[in-house]
Amino acid sequence: MGVFPHGCEIAASKLIKLWCAEGFLESNSAKTMDDLKIELFLKTLKKQRKASIIVHKISDLKDLVHKSLSKTSKDSVPKCSMDLGPITLAKTVEDSSMEVIKDLESNSGKTLEDFAKECLDELVSRSLVLVRQNSSNSHHGIKTCKTHTTYWHMCVKEAGKDKFFHVINNYANGVRKGVESIRRLCIHNNVLFGIKDVYKSMVSVSNARSLLCTGPHHQYPIPMCFSLRLLRVLDALTIRFYTFPIEVLKLVQLRYLAFTYNKSLPASISKLWNLQYLIVHRQYPSINPSRARRLPIEIWNMQELRHLEVMGSDLPYPNFATALLPNLLTLLGISAESCTEEVLGRIPNLKRLGIQNELGLDDAQSLSCFDHLSHLYGLQTLKCIVVNPKPSFQVVAPAPPPFSVFPSGLKKLTLSGLGLPWEYMSVIAQLPKLEILKLRNYAFQGPVWKVYDSQFSRLKFLLLEDTDLEFWSVGCSHSLLLKHLIIRHCYKLKEFSTLVSGILSVEMIELVDCSPSLAASAKKILEGRMTCGKNRAQLIVSSSEDDGKRKS
C-alpha cells in the first residue's frame, strides 16, 4: 500500500480489483494437474488440482515483518515485493494464464476476487493492515483500510531500493534518475503531469506496467502519459477528461482502466480486448434522462470483462446471436431500460448488479428493472437507486410484484429513491438468503411498516435512512437474527416500542440525526435487556451538527 499517500484510507474493493488486475494470483502451468497447490499468499488450498501458484509463504515473512516492526532494524526488513498492497509480499509473476484462473474459479466455486478478499482478511488479522471502516457484509467486513504507519514506511523504502515501484509526489521525485527500469509508477499530485521535466521522465519509463494517480481529484485538463505501451493497470479516476483520450486505445495490454469522463464511450473501446476492469465515472450526475449515455454495441466483444462500471449508461441489446459476457461478475451504473431479458440473459454469471434510474418516479417504467432479474440465478448483490428522486406524500399502493422477480440467492439489497409503499416489503421479506438490507432516500414511503412472523429469516444488517416512517412493529421478533441496526434522518420515528427488546441477537444500534425520544426509547429498552440477563448491545447516538457520538 505504499503507493498510496501516507494515512490514506483505501477502499477494500479497489484494492481487490487492483491486485487481481496486476496479476498477483498467477500460475505455473508446467505443473501437473495432480500437483495443484494454490497458495494464495496466506493460505494453502490443498484440495485444488489444476495448477500451482508461485508465491513465497507469508508465514515465513510474517516473523521477519514483525521483527522489523518491533526492533526497527534496517537489516531485518524482508526483501519482498510491496506494490499495490501488502499482498505483494508474495513474489509477483509477470505473465498470467487466464485459462488456469478460470479453472481455479470453476473448481473451487470461488472467484479470483474471493481469494484476494481472504488474503486481505489475513493481513488484517496480522495487524499489517488496519481497518478504518467496516462493511455491512458479514463475510467480507472491510470497507476501507490503511497500512500500519511503520509498515508503510518500510514498504516505500524497500520498494524504492528494489526499484519495484516509484512514488512521484514532488518535482525532485519526478525527475530522479535511474527510474527507467521501474515497473510501477504512482502519482500523488496530478498537477505534476503538467511539468515538462516530470512528464519527460515518466515517458522514459517504457517498461512500466502500472500507472496509478492517487492524488486529489483534478477537474482541469492536464497532459496524461499514454506512451507507456506495456501498461496493464491505468488508474486515472481522479483525473477528468473532457474528450475521450484516444491514445489509450494503443495500450492493448490494459487489464484495468479507470477514469472520469462525462460523455459516451466510442466503439473503438473494444480494441482493449484484454480489459477485465473498466470503470468510468461522471463528474456530475445527469438529471436529464435524454442525456443518458449509451455504451457501444462493441462492448459485447470484450470477453475478458469481469467488472464493468459506467455510471448512468444504457447497455445496448446485442444484435448478434453469439453475444455473451461469460466472465462478467459485476455490472454497475446501468440504466433501468437496460435490464431486459435479452440483455441480462447474456450475462449468465453476474453476481453483483447496480441499477441507476434517472427517470421520474411517475414514469411507467420505474419498476420495470425488476421484471427480469430472476434470470440471474447467481446474483447475490443488487442495488437500485433513483437519481434526484421526488417523493410523493400521497402514496397509492398497487399490488406488490410477485416474489419470483428477485433471485432466490440474493444476499444484499440496496434501494434508494423509489418511493415504494411498505406493502411491497412483503416480497423482499420472503427472500430466503437476504442478510443485508439498506433502504435510503425514501426507498419506501408511508407512516407504518409492519414486519410479520417468519419474515426476514436471515437478515443481519438493516439500514433505514431518510424515510417518513412513524410506526414500526415486529411480529415474532424473537425469530429475527438481526445484529446491526442503523437509523439515519428518520425524524418522525419517535419510539421503538417492543421492537428491539424482542430481538435477542442485536449487537449494535446506531442512531444518526434522529429524535431524542427515539434515542431515549432505545436506551431504555437496552437497559431493560441487561436487567433481564440478555446480551448487552451497544447504542451509538450521533448528530451531524456536532459530529459527535455518544455510546452506551
XYZ file of C-alpha atoms in Angstrom:
552
model
C 0.000 0.000 0.000
C 2.995 2.263 -0.124
C 1.844 3.534 -3.496
C -0.992 5.364 -1.739
C -0.338 8.561 0.249
C 0.566 8.085 3.902
C -2.537 7.734 6.063
C -4.816 7.414 3.052
C -7.990 5.402 3.569
C -8.303 2.941 0.721
C -11.471 1.201 -0.411
C -11.003 -2.522 0.056
C -12.956 -3.203 -3.132
C -10.479 -1.091 -5.114
C -7.514 -2.923 -3.629
C -9.046 -6.240 -4.592
C -9.538 -5.178 -8.212
C -6.035 -3.731 -8.492
C -4.429 -6.838 -7.028
C -6.291 -9.110 -9.437
C -5.575 -6.911 -12.469
C -1.893 -6.680 -11.563
C -1.638 -10.454 -11.805
C -0.574 -11.357 -8.294
C -2.553 -14.596 -8.406
C -0.562 -16.275 -11.104
C 0.114 -19.819 -12.166
C 2.845 -22.104 -13.357
C 1.151 -24.242 -15.974
C 4.203 -26.531 -16.143
C 2.987 -28.252 -13.003
C 0.792 -31.301 -13.399
C -2.875 -31.370 -12.530
C -2.239 -33.629 -9.539
C 0.332 -31.223 -8.115
C -2.085 -28.313 -7.733
C -1.499 -26.415 -4.507
C -2.950 -22.961 -4.570
C -1.012 -20.847 -2.117
C -2.872 -17.522 -2.110
C -0.207 -15.630 -0.235
C -1.584 -16.622 3.107
C -3.337 -19.964 2.788
C -2.581 -23.275 1.127
C -5.636 -24.619 -0.622
C -4.743 -28.319 -0.653
C -7.809 -29.540 -2.497
C -7.174 -27.780 -5.808
C -5.677 -29.924 -8.614
C -5.307 -27.764 -11.712
C -2.260 -25.526 -11.260
C 0.094 -24.161 -8.660
C 0.708 -20.559 -7.764
C 4.281 -19.399 -7.375
C 4.377 -17.468 -4.174
C 6.520 -17.023 -1.073
C 4.935 -18.325 2.102
C 3.582 -15.438 4.080
C 4.066 -17.405 7.279
C 7.835 -17.180 6.827
C 7.710 -13.479 6.055
C 5.391 -12.688 8.946
C 8.088 -13.246 11.555
C 10.523 -11.063 9.652
C 7.985 -8.258 9.304
C 7.024 -8.262 12.977
C 10.674 -8.444 13.980
C 11.442 -5.413 11.831
C 8.480 -3.522 13.234
C 9.420 -4.244 16.835
C 13.171 -3.678 16.574
C 13.028 -1.115 13.729
C 16.168 -2.759 12.423
C 17.074 -1.828 8.880
C 18.671 -5.194 8.274
C 15.649 -7.212 9.355
C 13.276 -5.808 6.732
C 12.298 -8.626 4.364
C 13.394 -8.318 0.769
C 9.976 -8.621 -0.737
C 7.724 -7.036 -3.279
C 5.498 -4.267 -1.925
C 3.466 -2.857 -4.758
C -0.244 -2.129 -4.531
C -0.576 -3.531 -1.052
C 0.856 -5.941 1.494
C -0.485 -8.766 -0.599
C 2.591 -8.259 -2.768
C 4.824 -9.624 -0.072
C 4.399 -12.551 -2.377
C 6.525 -12.864 -5.457
C 4.916 -11.231 -8.478
C 4.837 -13.334 -11.581
C 4.578 -11.109 -14.630
C 2.856 -13.496 -17.018
C -0.569 -14.925 -16.241
C -2.678 -17.703 -17.612
C -6.332 -16.741 -17.658
C -7.257 -20.320 -18.531
C -5.748 -21.554 -15.259
C -7.543 -18.809 -13.344
C -10.842 -19.841 -14.912
C -10.160 -23.479 -13.985
C -9.387 -22.376 -10.445
C -12.664 -20.498 -10.167
C -14.788 -23.237 -11.698
C -13.352 -25.975 -9.477
C -13.278 -24.083 -6.199
C -16.588 -22.251 -6.529
C -14.810 -19.008 -5.650
C -13.767 -16.123 -7.849
C -10.330 -14.596 -8.016
C -11.725 -11.656 -6.063
C -12.913 -14.001 -3.312
C -9.399 -15.357 -2.855
C -7.978 -11.841 -2.715
C -10.508 -10.914 -0.017
C -9.300 -13.816 2.072
C -5.758 -12.519 1.713
C -6.806 -9.062 2.880
C -8.628 -10.540 5.867
C -5.494 -12.427 6.848
C -3.324 -9.324 6.578
C -5.762 -7.511 8.852
C -5.586 -10.338 11.366
C -1.795 -9.877 11.448
C -2.154 -6.108 12.048
C -0.278 -5.240 8.861
C -3.431 -3.608 7.521
C -5.731 -1.562 9.759
C -9.484 -1.473 9.221
C -10.838 2.079 9.133
C -14.452 1.362 8.282
C -16.324 -1.906 8.458
C -18.593 -3.123 5.720
C -22.137 -4.308 6.290
C -21.138 -7.616 4.729
C -20.515 -10.088 7.498
C -18.403 -12.303 5.240
C -16.046 -9.615 3.955
C -16.413 -6.930 6.582
C -13.768 -4.451 5.403
C -14.944 -1.308 3.623
C -11.877 0.923 3.928
C -8.425 0.286 5.327
C -4.935 1.727 5.660
C -1.435 0.436 6.226
C 0.224 0.474 9.620
C 2.461 3.574 9.706
C 5.714 1.708 10.311
C 4.900 -0.840 7.688
C 4.007 1.904 5.169
C 7.441 3.495 5.560
C 9.050 0.093 5.251
C 7.128 -0.618 2.042
C 8.121 2.673 0.433
C 11.774 2.328 1.410
C 12.220 -1.264 0.296
C 10.214 -0.830 -2.913
C 12.367 2.135 -3.881
C 15.542 0.233 -3.062
C 14.452 -2.749 -5.158
C 13.041 -0.499 -7.916
C 9.721 -2.254 -7.577
C 7.614 0.918 -7.668
C 8.329 4.632 -7.666
C 6.211 7.297 -5.964
C 6.148 10.771 -7.525
C 4.883 13.318 -5.004
C 7.112 16.285 -5.807
C 9.354 17.676 -8.516
C 12.506 16.050 -7.154
C 10.980 12.570 -7.245
C 9.565 13.278 -10.678
C 12.931 13.932 -12.310
C 15.003 11.430 -10.344
C 17.488 9.498 -12.448
C 17.686 5.731 -12.612
C 13.935 5.061 -12.706
C 13.862 3.826 -16.309
C 13.607 0.190 -15.230
C 10.793 0.781 -12.723
C 7.682 -1.317 -13.430
C 5.162 0.718 -11.443
C 4.567 4.456 -11.072
C 2.301 6.228 -8.608
C 1.460 9.942 -8.830
C 0.381 11.600 -5.569
C -0.115 15.025 -7.185
C -1.775 15.050 -10.607
C -0.517 18.575 -11.333
C 2.956 17.087 -11.808
C 1.826 15.777 -15.204
C 1.843 19.383 -16.377
C 5.538 19.901 -15.589
C 7.572 19.223 -18.715
C 10.587 17.677 -16.985
C 8.449 15.365 -14.860
C 6.367 14.302 -17.842
C 9.506 13.578 -19.854
C 10.902 11.486 -17.009
C 7.725 9.396 -16.830
C 7.755 8.800 -20.576
C 11.237 7.315 -20.212
C 9.883 4.520 -18.003
C 8.950 2.491 -21.064
C 8.661 -0.823 -19.199
C 6.072 0.421 -16.710
C 3.196 -1.983 -16.076
C 1.140 0.202 -13.725
C 0.353 3.905 -13.506
C -1.742 4.996 -10.526
C -2.976 8.541 -9.950
C -3.866 8.563 -6.261
C -3.811 12.295 -5.577
C -6.821 14.589 -5.047
C -9.403 14.933 -7.843
C -8.291 17.274 -10.618
C -11.046 18.777 -12.779
C -8.925 20.748 -15.248
C -7.230 19.258 -18.337
C -3.677 18.020 -17.827
C -1.404 16.033 -20.149
C -1.617 12.318 -19.455
C 1.188 9.870 -20.123
C -0.276 7.378 -22.630
C 3.020 6.380 -24.262
C 3.681 3.545 -21.804
C 2.642 0.750 -24.160
C 3.124 -2.109 -21.687
C 0.686 -0.777 -19.089
C -1.637 -3.326 -17.536
C -3.135 -1.021 -14.919
C -4.091 2.616 -15.505
C -5.997 4.214 -12.636
C -6.793 7.834 -13.560
C -10.124 8.079 -11.782
C -9.087 11.325 -10.093
C -8.481 12.992 -13.475
C -11.361 14.359 -15.537
C -11.182 14.034 -19.323
C -13.244 16.466 -21.388
C -12.664 14.479 -24.593
C -12.099 10.762 -24.848
C -8.348 10.039 -24.659
C -7.993 8.231 -27.967
C -4.340 7.479 -27.173
C -5.429 4.984 -24.529
C -6.585 2.616 -27.283
C -2.946 1.848 -28.068
C -2.489 0.331 -24.611
C -3.733 -3.090 -25.670
C -2.206 -4.828 -22.631
C -4.522 -2.982 -20.240
C -6.447 -5.128 -17.786
C -7.623 -2.287 -15.552
C -8.760 1.143 -16.796
C -10.427 3.794 -14.624
C -11.026 7.466 -15.435
C -13.632 10.249 -15.190
C -15.476 11.185 -18.385
C -18.970 12.617 -18.892
C -19.711 11.557 -22.467
C -20.318 8.250 -24.227
C -17.544 5.758 -24.863
C -16.540 5.207 -28.507
C -16.960 1.893 -30.290
C -13.183 1.616 -30.503
C -13.016 0.898 -26.749
C -13.384 -2.760 -27.756
C -9.803 -2.642 -29.087
C -8.756 -3.054 -25.463
C -9.607 -6.723 -25.674
C -7.604 -7.661 -22.554
C -9.619 -5.385 -20.257
C -11.009 -7.076 -17.167
C -11.959 -3.963 -15.169
C -13.474 -0.899 -16.880
C -14.549 1.945 -14.573
C -15.833 5.280 -15.909
C -17.293 7.852 -13.509
C -19.099 11.098 -14.210
C -18.014 14.426 -12.836
C -21.655 15.313 -12.139
C -24.709 13.039 -12.309
C -27.238 13.803 -15.018
C -30.767 14.823 -14.087
C -32.000 14.652 -17.681
C -32.915 11.144 -18.904
C -32.401 12.227 -22.517
C -28.713 12.767 -21.749
C -28.149 9.180 -20.656
C -25.030 7.731 -22.224
C -25.184 4.624 -24.332
C -22.453 2.036 -24.300
C -21.302 0.948 -27.758
C -22.634 -2.336 -29.090
C -18.998 -3.440 -29.379
C -18.862 -3.759 -25.584
C -20.176 -7.292 -26.155
C -16.885 -8.170 -27.877
C -14.883 -7.577 -24.688
C -14.970 -11.161 -23.489
C -12.492 -10.782 -20.622
C -14.544 -8.182 -18.725
C -15.079 -9.081 -15.075
C -16.117 -5.666 -13.744
C -17.984 -3.018 -15.792
C -18.856 0.252 -14.075
C -20.008 3.087 -16.350
C -22.357 5.263 -14.329
C -25.727 6.175 -15.869
C -25.305 4.291 -19.139
C -27.520 2.147 -21.330
C -26.224 -1.325 -22.105
C -27.461 -1.960 -25.672
C -29.257 -5.041 -26.878
C -26.754 -7.303 -28.665
C -27.729 -7.642 -32.316
C -25.869 -10.894 -32.893
C -26.851 -14.296 -31.547
C -23.467 -15.240 -30.106
C -23.158 -12.129 -27.909
C -22.177 -13.165 -24.392
C -20.144 -11.806 -21.494
C -19.395 -15.046 -19.631
C -16.760 -13.614 -17.276
C -18.663 -10.508 -16.182
C -19.312 -10.724 -12.438
C -20.049 -7.076 -11.603
C -22.172 -4.625 -13.606
C -22.714 -1.216 -12.010
C -24.391 2.033 -13.040
C -26.533 0.801 -15.921
C -29.961 2.281 -16.606
C -33.241 0.582 -15.791
C -34.020 0.296 -19.518
C -31.003 -1.976 -19.903
C -32.457 -4.620 -17.599
C -34.274 -6.555 -20.295
C -34.493 -10.300 -20.678
C -32.371 -10.135 -23.839
C -29.562 -8.225 -22.128
C -29.469 -9.888 -18.713
C -29.801 -13.334 -20.239
C -26.421 -12.853 -21.913
C -24.589 -12.194 -18.639
C -25.152 -15.600 -17.036
C -22.586 -15.401 -14.218
C -23.406 -11.945 -12.850
C -23.085 -11.739 -9.062
C -23.404 -8.014 -8.439
C -25.755 -5.602 -10.241
C -26.195 -1.857 -9.762
C -29.073 -0.051 -11.499
C -29.158 3.736 -11.768
C -32.583 5.074 -12.727
C -32.674 8.690 -13.865
C -36.360 8.679 -14.757
C -39.068 10.369 -12.739
C -40.979 8.305 -10.208
C -44.179 8.853 -12.152
C -42.687 7.066 -15.143
C -44.436 3.817 -16.022
C -41.106 2.026 -16.347
C -39.780 2.994 -12.935
C -40.158 -0.584 -11.668
C -39.570 -2.428 -14.935
C -35.957 -3.053 -13.966
C -37.150 -5.813 -11.610
C -39.068 -7.774 -14.246
C -36.225 -9.962 -15.495
C -33.872 -10.268 -12.549
C -34.979 -13.826 -11.957
C -32.845 -14.853 -14.952
C -29.728 -14.008 -12.929
C -29.520 -17.206 -10.906
C -26.153 -16.369 -9.354
C -26.966 -12.773 -8.372
C -26.021 -12.064 -4.749
C -25.938 -8.259 -4.541
C -28.472 -5.831 -6.032
C -28.520 -2.042 -5.818
C -31.219 0.102 -7.415
C -31.260 3.881 -7.000
C -33.251 6.768 -8.454
C -31.097 9.835 -9.017
C -32.643 13.054 -7.643
C -35.964 11.472 -6.607
C -39.128 13.482 -5.998
C -41.005 11.623 -3.267
C -44.765 11.976 -3.122
C -46.505 12.126 0.218
C -49.725 10.600 -1.069
C -48.844 7.002 -1.753
C -51.339 4.802 -3.553
C -50.320 1.188 -3.038
C -50.639 -1.023 -6.123
C -50.411 -4.778 -5.869
C -46.850 -5.797 -4.960
C -44.812 -7.633 -7.609
C -44.563 -11.418 -7.351
C -41.858 -12.906 -5.165
C -40.287 -14.588 -8.183
C -38.965 -11.290 -9.603
C -35.970 -11.490 -7.261
C -33.329 -14.223 -7.497
C -33.662 -16.564 -4.542
C -29.922 -16.381 -3.822
C -29.913 -12.618 -3.200
C -27.917 -11.771 -0.052
C -27.616 -7.983 -0.168
C -30.232 -5.478 -1.370
C -29.923 -1.682 -1.501
C -32.820 0.519 -2.643
C -32.887 4.315 -2.858
C -35.388 6.903 -4.057
C -38.029 4.503 -5.386
C -40.867 5.791 -3.197
C -42.493 2.365 -2.903
C -45.314 1.654 -0.449
C -44.382 -0.508 2.525
C -46.708 -3.228 1.210
C -44.008 -4.129 -1.299
C -41.749 -5.106 1.579
C -43.668 -8.366 1.950
C -41.989 -9.540 -1.260
C -38.472 -8.682 -0.104
C -39.122 -10.203 3.325
C -39.555 -13.639 1.742
C -36.063 -13.786 0.255
C -34.568 -16.869 1.942
C -30.895 -15.759 1.937
C -31.185 -11.996 2.395
C -28.689 -10.846 5.058
C -28.227 -7.131 4.317
C -30.986 -4.620 3.561
C -30.330 -0.909 3.007
C -33.226 1.495 2.426
C -32.181 5.055 1.569
C -33.786 8.321 0.492
C -37.453 7.365 0.566
C -36.911 3.935 -0.906
C -40.217 3.184 0.834
C -42.879 5.668 1.865
C -45.699 5.719 4.336
C -46.127 6.074 8.097
C -46.442 2.375 9.023
C -44.238 -0.656 8.423
C -45.283 -3.979 9.903
C -42.938 -6.956 9.934
C -44.867 -10.199 10.257
C -43.918 -13.605 11.626
C -41.413 -15.692 9.625
C -40.225 -12.705 7.576
C -36.536 -11.806 7.167
C -35.386 -15.178 8.456
C -31.667 -14.445 7.841
C -31.458 -10.655 7.977
C -28.418 -9.485 9.980
C -27.962 -5.861 8.900
C -30.674 -3.217 8.406
C -30.248 0.431 7.412
C -33.137 2.918 7.377
C -32.178 6.340 6.047
C -34.363 9.343 5.146
C -37.869 7.953 5.480
C -41.171 9.338 6.714
C -41.747 6.251 8.864
C -43.678 6.909 12.093
C -44.545 3.450 13.415
C -42.573 0.230 13.080
C -43.756 -3.050 14.543
C -42.373 -6.576 14.508
C -44.463 -9.700 14.873
C -42.339 -12.507 16.301
C -39.155 -10.560 16.928
C -37.535 -13.476 18.785
C -37.068 -15.287 15.460
C -35.043 -12.469 13.888
C -31.255 -12.752 13.591
C -30.672 -9.012 13.233
C -27.296 -7.938 14.648
C -26.731 -4.407 13.388
C -29.422 -1.722 13.086
C -28.736 1.772 11.706
C -31.362 4.523 11.564
C -30.462 7.862 9.965
C -32.531 11.005 9.444
C -35.821 9.344 10.348
C -37.210 12.299 12.259
C -40.810 11.082 12.553
C -39.956 7.779 14.215
C -40.354 8.537 17.924
C -40.004 5.201 19.704
C -39.125 1.546 19.266
C -41.997 0.099 21.226
C -41.014 -3.510 21.989
C -39.095 -3.975 18.752
C -35.515 -4.068 19.970
C -36.211 -5.770 23.260
C -37.549 -8.775 21.419
C -34.611 -9.151 19.053
C -32.203 -11.179 21.158
C -29.424 -11.194 18.575
C -28.986 -7.426 18.168
C -25.433 -6.289 18.990
C -25.360 -2.669 17.859
C -27.850 0.138 17.273
C -26.752 3.373 15.599
C -28.981 6.451 15.586
C -27.904 9.415 13.449
C -29.909 12.656 13.422
C -32.961 11.042 14.970
C -35.404 12.383 17.543
C -34.280 12.498 21.206
C -37.300 10.414 22.149
C -36.152 7.600 19.855
C -32.717 7.617 21.478
C -34.295 7.578 24.934
C -36.559 4.716 23.906
C -33.610 2.690 22.621
C -31.589 3.322 25.771
C -34.481 2.291 27.996
C -35.030 -0.922 26.081
C -31.350 -1.864 26.145
C -31.155 -1.207 29.873
C -34.154 -3.466 30.297
C -32.392 -6.185 28.340
C -29.487 -6.130 30.783
C -31.718 -6.445 33.825
C -33.298 -9.494 32.217
C -29.895 -11.087 31.694
C -29.865 -10.703 27.917
C -26.751 -9.967 25.901
C -25.501 -6.408 26.106
C -25.975 -4.340 22.941
C -24.107 -1.157 22.062
C -26.016 2.058 21.398
C -24.362 4.846 19.378
C -26.171 8.174 19.090
C -24.705 10.898 16.881
C -25.636 14.158 15.208
C -24.276 15.674 12.018
C -24.326 19.091 13.703
C -21.698 18.326 16.329
C -20.224 15.310 14.528
C -20.016 13.651 17.898
C -21.026 10.244 19.151
C -22.398 9.102 22.437
C -22.022 5.466 23.348
C -23.808 3.485 25.966
